[in-house]
Amino acid sequence: SSGINAEYGVPLFETTVTFIHSCFQYIIMALVFSIGHPHRRAWWTNLPMLASMIITIGLTMMVLFTPPDIIPAMELAVIPSTQYKLMMLMIALINLLLSLAVEYSYRVIKPLQYFLKLLRCKKGYKNKFKYIIDELDAAKDFPPKDSSETGC
């Protein structure tokens, strides 16, 4: 299924909408999951990623709002209504906001993290250094305040 009606060789409306929607989904996924490990920086502080996102969003908006005959190599169908295009854009924006809200709430709301941890039946940490960090956090007398306690 190449997105072209085999009988007539005409691009299909459904594949055009699916393609544009999937482009928005890839952009949303990159924005939502770029915060935290392994990147450790927010996407707006990562200049190469920011440039990539601006270019990708711009190209996707161009594909959405320009007539398909301007980009004939993509073989896209005409989306007849500007209102429908704006609705697709609004759905993508709502999807982005909901995705960011869910991801942010998972990171910030400790009871939600605890509940999801219970659902996964995770018994402990995967990495041993996290046990050490917990022990150090629980130790009230570490690090020693006086140099006589360390022997140095």
Short mmCIF file of N, CA and C in Angstrom, two decimals:
data_model
loop_
_atom_site.label_atom_id
_atom_site.label_comp_id
_atom_site.label_asym_id
_atom_site.label_seq_id
_atom_site.Cartn_x
_atom_site.Cartn_y
_atom_site.Cartn_z
N SER A 1 0.85 -1.18 0.00
CA SER A 1 0.00 0.00 0.00
C SER A 1 0.89 1.23 0.00
N SER A 2 1.06 1.84 -1.14
CA SER A 2 1.97 2.97 -1.27
C SER A 2 1.29 4.29 -1.04
N GLY A 3 0.02 4.30 -0.70
CA GLY A 3 -0.69 5.55 -0.51
C GLY A 3 -1.29 6.09 -1.79
N ILE A 4 -1.21 5.28 -2.85
CA ILE A 4 -1.78 5.68 -4.14
C ILE A 4 -2.79 4.62 -4.54
N ASN A 5 -3.96 5.05 -4.95
CA ASN A 5 -4.99 4.14 -5.41
C ASN A 5 -4.45 3.41 -6.64
N ALA A 6 -4.31 2.10 -6.54
CA ALA A 6 -3.68 1.31 -7.60
C ALA A 6 -4.47 1.37 -8.90
N GLU A 7 -5.77 1.48 -8.80
CA GLU A 7 -6.60 1.48 -10.00
C GLU A 7 -6.45 2.76 -10.81
N TYR A 8 -6.32 3.90 -10.10
CA TYR A 8 -6.29 5.18 -10.79
C TYR A 8 -4.96 5.91 -10.67
N GLY A 9 -4.07 5.47 -9.79
CA GLY A 9 -2.82 6.16 -9.58
C GLY A 9 -2.97 7.51 -8.92
N VAL A 10 -3.98 7.64 -8.07
CA VAL A 10 -4.30 8.90 -7.40
C VAL A 10 -3.92 8.79 -5.92
N PRO A 11 -3.22 9.80 -5.37
CA PRO A 11 -2.92 9.77 -3.94
C PRO A 11 -4.20 9.77 -3.09
N LEU A 12 -4.17 9.04 -2.01
CA LEU A 12 -5.33 8.92 -1.14
C LEU A 12 -5.29 9.95 -0.02
N PHE A 13 -6.45 10.50 0.30
CA PHE A 13 -6.60 11.47 1.36
C PHE A 13 -6.18 10.89 2.71
N GLU A 14 -6.55 9.63 2.97
CA GLU A 14 -6.28 8.99 4.25
C GLU A 14 -4.78 8.85 4.51
N THR A 15 -4.02 8.50 3.47
CA THR A 15 -2.58 8.33 3.68
C THR A 15 -1.89 9.68 3.88
N THR A 16 -2.40 10.72 3.25
CA THR A 16 -1.84 12.05 3.45
C THR A 16 -2.04 12.49 4.89
N VAL A 17 -3.25 12.32 5.40
CA VAL A 17 -3.55 12.71 6.79
C VAL A 17 -2.73 11.86 7.76
N THR A 18 -2.61 10.56 7.49
CA THR A 18 -1.82 9.68 8.36
C THR A 18 -0.35 10.09 8.36
N PHE A 19 0.17 10.42 7.20
CA PHE A 19 1.57 10.85 7.11
C PHE A 19 1.82 12.12 7.92
N ILE A 20 0.96 13.11 7.76
CA ILE A 20 1.15 14.37 8.48
C ILE A 20 0.98 14.16 9.98
N HIS A 21 -0.01 13.35 10.36
CA HIS A 21 -0.22 13.06 11.78
C HIS A 21 0.99 12.33 12.37
N SER A 22 1.56 11.39 11.63
CA SER A 22 2.73 10.66 12.14
C SER A 22 3.93 11.59 12.27
N CYS A 23 4.06 12.56 11.37
CA CYS A 23 5.15 13.55 11.51
C CYS A 23 5.00 14.31 12.82
N PHE A 24 3.77 14.74 13.11
CA PHE A 24 3.54 15.44 14.38
C PHE A 24 3.82 14.53 15.57
N GLN A 25 3.47 13.26 15.46
CA GLN A 25 3.72 12.32 16.55
C GLN A 25 5.22 12.16 16.81
N TYR A 26 6.02 12.07 15.76
CA TYR A 26 7.47 11.94 15.94
C TYR A 26 8.05 13.20 16.59
N ILE A 27 7.56 14.35 16.21
CA ILE A 27 8.03 15.60 16.82
C ILE A 27 7.66 15.63 18.30
N ILE A 28 6.43 15.26 18.61
CA ILE A 28 5.96 15.25 20.01
C ILE A 28 6.79 14.28 20.83
N MET A 29 7.04 13.10 20.29
CA MET A 29 7.84 12.10 21.01
C MET A 29 9.24 12.64 21.30
N ALA A 30 9.84 13.30 20.33
CA ALA A 30 11.17 13.85 20.53
C ALA A 30 11.17 14.94 21.60
N LEU A 31 10.16 15.78 21.61
CA LEU A 31 10.10 16.86 22.60
C LEU A 31 9.81 16.32 24.00
N VAL A 32 8.90 15.40 24.11
CA VAL A 32 8.48 14.92 25.43
C VAL A 32 9.56 14.06 26.08
N PHE A 33 10.19 13.20 25.31
CA PHE A 33 11.15 12.26 25.90
C PHE A 33 12.58 12.74 25.86
N SER A 34 12.83 13.98 25.45
CA SER A 34 14.20 14.48 25.42
C SER A 34 14.64 14.98 26.78
N ILE A 35 13.72 15.25 27.68
CA ILE A 35 14.07 15.77 29.00
C ILE A 35 14.47 14.60 29.90
N GLY A 36 15.60 14.71 30.56
CA GLY A 36 16.03 13.68 31.48
C GLY A 36 17.03 12.73 30.86
N HIS A 37 17.22 11.61 31.51
CA HIS A 37 18.23 10.63 31.11
C HIS A 37 17.94 10.12 29.71
N PRO A 38 18.88 9.98 28.84
CA PRO A 38 20.32 10.23 28.98
C PRO A 38 20.72 11.64 28.62
N HIS A 39 19.79 12.50 28.26
CA HIS A 39 20.15 13.83 27.76
C HIS A 39 20.45 14.80 28.89
N ARG A 40 19.73 14.72 29.98
CA ARG A 40 19.93 15.53 31.19
C ARG A 40 19.67 17.02 31.00
N ARG A 41 19.32 17.44 29.82
CA ARG A 41 19.04 18.85 29.59
C ARG A 41 17.70 18.95 28.88
N ALA A 42 17.04 20.06 29.12
CA ALA A 42 15.78 20.31 28.43
C ALA A 42 16.06 20.58 26.95
N TRP A 43 15.10 20.32 26.10
CA TRP A 43 15.32 20.45 24.66
C TRP A 43 15.64 21.87 24.25
N TRP A 44 15.14 22.86 24.97
CA TRP A 44 15.39 24.25 24.58
C TRP A 44 16.81 24.70 24.92
N THR A 45 17.55 23.93 25.73
CA THR A 45 18.94 24.26 26.01
C THR A 45 19.90 23.48 25.12
N ASN A 46 19.39 22.52 24.40
CA ASN A 46 20.19 21.69 23.51
C ASN A 46 20.08 22.28 22.10
N LEU A 47 21.04 23.09 21.70
CA LEU A 47 20.94 23.85 20.45
C LEU A 47 20.82 22.98 19.20
N PRO A 48 21.59 21.89 19.05
CA PRO A 48 21.39 21.06 17.86
C PRO A 48 19.99 20.46 17.79
N MET A 49 19.47 20.04 18.93
CA MET A 49 18.12 19.48 18.92
C MET A 49 17.08 20.57 18.65
N LEU A 50 17.29 21.74 19.22
CA LEU A 50 16.38 22.85 18.98
C LEU A 50 16.34 23.21 17.49
N ALA A 51 17.50 23.26 16.86
CA ALA A 51 17.55 23.55 15.42
C ALA A 51 16.83 22.46 14.63
N SER A 52 17.06 21.22 15.01
CA SER A 52 16.40 20.10 14.33
C SER A 52 14.88 20.18 14.49
N MET A 53 14.42 20.52 15.70
CA MET A 53 12.98 20.62 15.94
C MET A 53 12.36 21.76 15.13
N ILE A 54 13.05 22.89 15.06
CA ILE A 54 12.52 24.03 14.30
C ILE A 54 12.41 23.66 12.82
N ILE A 55 13.43 23.02 12.29
CA ILE A 55 13.40 22.61 10.88
C ILE A 55 12.30 21.58 10.64
N THR A 56 12.20 20.59 11.52
CA THR A 56 11.20 19.54 11.35
C THR A 56 9.78 20.09 11.46
N ILE A 57 9.55 20.96 12.43
CA ILE A 57 8.23 21.56 12.58
C ILE A 57 7.91 22.43 11.37
N GLY A 58 8.88 23.18 10.91
CA GLY A 58 8.67 24.02 9.73
C GLY A 58 8.33 23.20 8.49
N LEU A 59 9.07 22.12 8.27
CA LEU A 59 8.78 21.26 7.11
C LEU A 59 7.41 20.60 7.22
N THR A 60 7.05 20.17 8.42
CA THR A 60 5.74 19.54 8.60
C THR A 60 4.62 20.55 8.37
N MET A 61 4.81 21.76 8.86
CA MET A 61 3.80 22.80 8.63
C MET A 61 3.70 23.13 7.14
N MET A 62 4.85 23.13 6.44
CA MET A 62 4.85 23.39 5.01
C MET A 62 4.07 22.29 4.27
N VAL A 63 4.31 21.04 4.66
CA VAL A 63 3.59 19.93 4.02
C VAL A 63 2.10 20.04 4.31
N LEU A 64 1.75 20.47 5.52
CA LEU A 64 0.34 20.57 5.89
C LEU A 64 -0.37 21.69 5.13
N PHE A 65 0.26 22.85 5.02
CA PHE A 65 -0.45 24.02 4.51
C PHE A 65 -0.19 24.37 3.05
N THR A 66 0.79 23.75 2.41
CA THR A 66 1.01 24.06 0.99
C THR A 66 0.28 23.05 0.12
N PRO A 67 -0.12 23.46 -1.06
CA PRO A 67 -0.77 22.50 -1.96
C PRO A 67 0.21 21.39 -2.37
N PRO A 68 -0.28 20.17 -2.52
CA PRO A 68 0.60 19.05 -2.84
C PRO A 68 1.31 19.18 -4.19
N ASP A 69 0.78 19.96 -5.12
CA ASP A 69 1.45 20.07 -6.41
C ASP A 69 2.74 20.87 -6.33
N ILE A 70 2.99 21.58 -5.22
CA ILE A 70 4.26 22.28 -5.02
C ILE A 70 5.35 21.28 -4.65
N ILE A 71 4.97 20.18 -4.00
CA ILE A 71 5.91 19.12 -3.62
C ILE A 71 5.45 17.82 -4.30
N PRO A 72 5.59 17.69 -5.60
CA PRO A 72 5.02 16.53 -6.30
C PRO A 72 5.70 15.21 -5.95
N ALA A 73 6.95 15.25 -5.53
CA ALA A 73 7.66 14.00 -5.23
C ALA A 73 7.05 13.25 -4.05
N MET A 74 6.33 13.95 -3.18
CA MET A 74 5.75 13.30 -2.01
C MET A 74 4.44 12.59 -2.32
N GLU A 75 3.84 12.90 -3.46
CA GLU A 75 2.60 12.26 -3.91
C GLU A 75 1.50 12.30 -2.85
N LEU A 76 1.26 13.50 -2.33
CA LEU A 76 0.23 13.68 -1.31
C LEU A 76 -1.08 14.10 -1.95
N ALA A 77 -2.17 13.76 -1.28
CA ALA A 77 -3.49 14.18 -1.75
C ALA A 77 -3.80 15.58 -1.23
N VAL A 78 -4.73 16.22 -1.86
CA VAL A 78 -5.16 17.56 -1.45
C VAL A 78 -6.05 17.43 -0.22
N ILE A 79 -5.73 18.19 0.81
CA ILE A 79 -6.62 18.30 1.96
C ILE A 79 -7.51 19.51 1.64
N PRO A 80 -8.78 19.29 1.38
CA PRO A 80 -9.60 20.34 0.78
C PRO A 80 -9.90 21.54 1.66
N SER A 81 -9.92 21.37 2.95
CA SER A 81 -10.41 22.43 3.82
C SER A 81 -9.29 22.96 4.72
N THR A 82 -9.17 24.28 4.77
CA THR A 82 -8.23 24.90 5.71
C THR A 82 -8.69 24.64 7.14
N GLN A 83 -9.99 24.57 7.33
CA GLN A 83 -10.52 24.29 8.66
C GLN A 83 -10.07 22.90 9.13
N TYR A 84 -10.04 21.94 8.24
CA TYR A 84 -9.59 20.59 8.60
C TYR A 84 -8.09 20.61 8.92
N LYS A 85 -7.32 21.38 8.17
CA LYS A 85 -5.89 21.49 8.45
C LYS A 85 -5.66 22.11 9.82
N LEU A 86 -6.42 23.15 10.13
CA LEU A 86 -6.29 23.78 11.45
C LEU A 86 -6.72 22.82 12.55
N MET A 87 -7.73 22.00 12.29
CA MET A 87 -8.16 21.01 13.26
C MET A 87 -7.05 19.98 13.50
N MET A 88 -6.37 19.56 12.42
CA MET A 88 -5.24 18.63 12.58
C MET A 88 -4.14 19.26 13.43
N LEU A 89 -3.87 20.53 13.20
CA LEU A 89 -2.86 21.24 13.97
C LEU A 89 -3.28 21.35 15.44
N MET A 90 -4.54 21.63 15.70
CA MET A 90 -5.03 21.73 17.08
C MET A 90 -4.96 20.37 17.79
N ILE A 91 -5.28 19.32 17.08
CA ILE A 91 -5.17 17.97 17.66
C ILE A 91 -3.73 17.68 18.03
N ALA A 92 -2.79 18.06 17.17
CA ALA A 92 -1.37 17.85 17.47
C ALA A 92 -0.94 18.67 18.68
N LEU A 93 -1.41 19.91 18.79
CA LEU A 93 -1.05 20.74 19.94
C LEU A 93 -1.64 20.20 21.24
N ILE A 94 -2.89 19.74 21.19
CA ILE A 94 -3.51 19.14 22.38
C ILE A 94 -2.77 17.87 22.77
N ASN A 95 -2.39 17.09 21.78
CA ASN A 95 -1.62 15.87 22.03
C ASN A 95 -0.29 16.21 22.69
N LEU A 96 0.38 17.26 22.21
CA LEU A 96 1.65 17.68 22.81
C LEU A 96 1.44 18.10 24.27
N LEU A 97 0.43 18.91 24.53
CA LEU A 97 0.18 19.38 25.89
C LEU A 97 -0.16 18.22 26.83
N LEU A 98 -1.00 17.30 26.37
CA LEU A 98 -1.33 16.14 27.21
C LEU A 98 -0.11 15.26 27.46
N SER A 99 0.69 15.06 26.44
CA SER A 99 1.89 14.23 26.61
C SER A 99 2.86 14.87 27.59
N LEU A 100 3.07 16.18 27.47
CA LEU A 100 3.94 16.88 28.42
C LEU A 100 3.38 16.82 29.83
N ALA A 101 2.05 16.97 29.97
CA ALA A 101 1.43 16.93 31.29
C ALA A 101 1.60 15.56 31.94
N VAL A 102 1.39 14.51 31.18
CA VAL A 102 1.53 13.15 31.73
C VAL A 102 2.98 12.89 32.12
N GLU A 103 3.90 13.24 31.24
CA GLU A 103 5.32 13.00 31.52
C GLU A 103 5.78 13.83 32.72
N TYR A 104 5.37 15.08 32.78
CA TYR A 104 5.76 15.95 33.89
C TYR A 104 5.15 15.46 35.20
N SER A 105 3.88 15.07 35.17
CA SER A 105 3.24 14.62 36.41
C SER A 105 3.88 13.34 36.92
N TYR A 106 4.33 12.49 36.03
CA TYR A 106 5.00 11.26 36.46
C TYR A 106 6.31 11.60 37.18
N ARG A 107 7.00 12.62 36.72
CA ARG A 107 8.29 12.96 37.32
C ARG A 107 8.14 13.73 38.63
N VAL A 108 7.06 14.47 38.78
CA VAL A 108 6.93 15.38 39.92
C VAL A 108 6.09 14.78 41.05
N ILE A 109 5.02 14.10 40.72
CA ILE A 109 4.08 13.63 41.74
C ILE A 109 4.58 12.30 42.31
N LYS A 110 5.11 12.34 43.52
CA LYS A 110 5.70 11.15 44.15
C LYS A 110 4.68 10.03 44.39
N PRO A 111 3.43 10.32 44.85
CA PRO A 111 2.48 9.22 45.02
C PRO A 111 2.19 8.49 43.70
N LEU A 112 2.16 9.23 42.60
CA LEU A 112 1.95 8.58 41.30
C LEU A 112 3.12 7.68 40.96
N GLN A 113 4.35 8.13 41.24
CA GLN A 113 5.52 7.28 41.01
C GLN A 113 5.44 6.02 41.86
N TYR A 114 5.05 6.18 43.13
CA TYR A 114 4.94 5.03 44.03
C TYR A 114 3.88 4.05 43.52
N PHE A 115 2.74 4.58 43.11
CA PHE A 115 1.66 3.73 42.61
C PHE A 115 2.09 2.96 41.35
N LEU A 116 2.74 3.66 40.42
CA LEU A 116 3.19 2.98 39.20
C LEU A 116 4.29 1.97 39.49
N LYS A 117 5.11 2.25 40.49
CA LYS A 117 6.13 1.29 40.89
C LYS A 117 5.48 0.03 41.44
N LEU A 118 4.39 0.20 42.21
CA LEU A 118 3.67 -0.96 42.73
C LEU A 118 3.05 -1.78 41.59
N LEU A 119 2.52 -1.10 40.59
CA LEU A 119 1.92 -1.80 39.46
C LEU A 119 2.94 -2.62 38.69
N ARG A 120 4.17 -2.12 38.61
CA ARG A 120 5.21 -2.85 37.88
C ARG A 120 5.82 -3.97 38.71
N CYS A 121 5.47 -4.04 40.00
CA CYS A 121 5.99 -5.06 40.92
C CYS A 121 7.51 -5.01 41.00
N LYS A 122 8.05 -3.82 40.94
CA LYS A 122 9.50 -3.65 41.02
C LYS A 122 9.89 -3.70 42.49
N LYS A 123 10.77 -4.63 42.84
CA LYS A 123 11.13 -4.83 44.24
C LYS A 123 12.25 -3.92 44.71
N GLY A 124 13.12 -3.53 43.82
CA GLY A 124 14.24 -2.69 44.24
C GLY A 124 14.86 -1.99 43.05
N TYR A 125 16.00 -1.39 43.32
CA TYR A 125 16.70 -0.67 42.27
C TYR A 125 17.42 -1.64 41.33
N LYS A 126 17.52 -1.25 40.12
CA LYS A 126 18.26 -2.03 39.14
C LYS A 126 19.77 -1.79 39.30
N ASN A 127 20.13 -0.56 39.64
CA ASN A 127 21.53 -0.19 39.79
C ASN A 127 21.91 -0.17 41.27
N LYS A 128 23.05 -0.77 41.60
CA LYS A 128 23.47 -0.87 42.99
C LYS A 128 23.85 0.48 43.59
N PHE A 129 24.30 1.42 42.76
CA PHE A 129 24.71 2.72 43.32
C PHE A 129 23.52 3.46 43.92
N LYS A 130 22.30 3.15 43.48
CA LYS A 130 21.13 3.82 44.05
C LYS A 130 20.89 3.38 45.50
N TYR A 131 21.25 2.13 45.83
CA TYR A 131 21.17 1.68 47.22
C TYR A 131 22.14 2.48 48.09
N ILE A 132 23.33 2.72 47.55
CA ILE A 132 24.34 3.49 48.29
C ILE A 132 23.86 4.93 48.50
N ILE A 133 23.26 5.51 47.48
CA ILE A 133 22.73 6.87 47.60
C ILE A 133 21.65 6.92 48.68
N ASP A 134 20.77 5.91 48.71
CA ASP A 134 19.74 5.86 49.76
C ASP A 134 20.36 5.76 51.14
N GLU A 135 21.40 4.93 51.27
CA GLU A 135 22.08 4.78 52.57
C GLU A 135 22.73 6.09 52.99
N LEU A 136 23.35 6.78 52.05
CA LEU A 136 24.00 8.06 52.37
C LEU A 136 22.96 9.11 52.74
N ASP A 137 21.82 9.10 52.07
CA ASP A 137 20.75 10.04 52.41
C ASP A 137 20.18 9.76 53.79
N ALA A 138 20.11 8.48 54.15
CA ALA A 138 19.55 8.11 55.44
C ALA A 138 20.53 8.35 56.59
N ALA A 139 21.83 8.35 56.31
CA ALA A 139 22.84 8.55 57.35
C ALA A 139 22.88 10.02 57.74
N LYS A 140 22.53 10.29 58.98
CA LYS A 140 22.48 11.68 59.45
C LYS A 140 23.89 12.22 59.73
N ASP A 141 24.83 11.35 60.04
CA ASP A 141 26.17 11.80 60.42
C ASP A 141 27.18 11.71 59.27
N PHE A 142 26.70 11.68 58.05
CA PHE A 142 27.60 11.63 56.90
C PHE A 142 27.35 12.83 56.02
N PRO A 143 28.33 13.48 55.55
CA PRO A 143 29.77 13.32 55.81
C PRO A 143 30.13 13.90 57.18
N PRO A 144 31.21 13.41 57.76
CA PRO A 144 31.62 13.88 59.08
C PRO A 144 31.95 15.36 59.05
N LYS A 145 31.54 16.08 60.07
CA LYS A 145 31.75 17.52 60.12
C LYS A 145 33.15 17.88 60.62
N ASP A 146 33.70 17.02 61.50
CA ASP A 146 34.97 17.30 62.14
C ASP A 146 36.06 16.44 61.51
N SER A 147 37.24 17.02 61.25
CA SER A 147 38.32 16.25 60.63
C SER A 147 38.89 15.21 61.58
N SER A 148 38.67 15.34 62.90
CA SER A 148 39.18 14.34 63.85
C SER A 148 38.44 13.02 63.71
N GLU A 149 37.21 13.05 63.20
CA GLU A 149 36.44 11.83 63.02
C GLU A 149 36.95 11.01 61.83
N THR A 150 37.55 11.66 60.86
CA THR A 150 38.02 10.95 59.67
C THR A 150 39.41 10.41 59.83
N GLY A 151 40.16 10.92 60.82
CA GLY A 151 41.51 10.45 61.02
C GLY A 151 42.52 11.16 60.16
N CYS A 152 42.14 12.18 59.46
CA CYS A 152 43.06 12.92 58.59
C CYS A 152 43.58 14.14 59.28
#
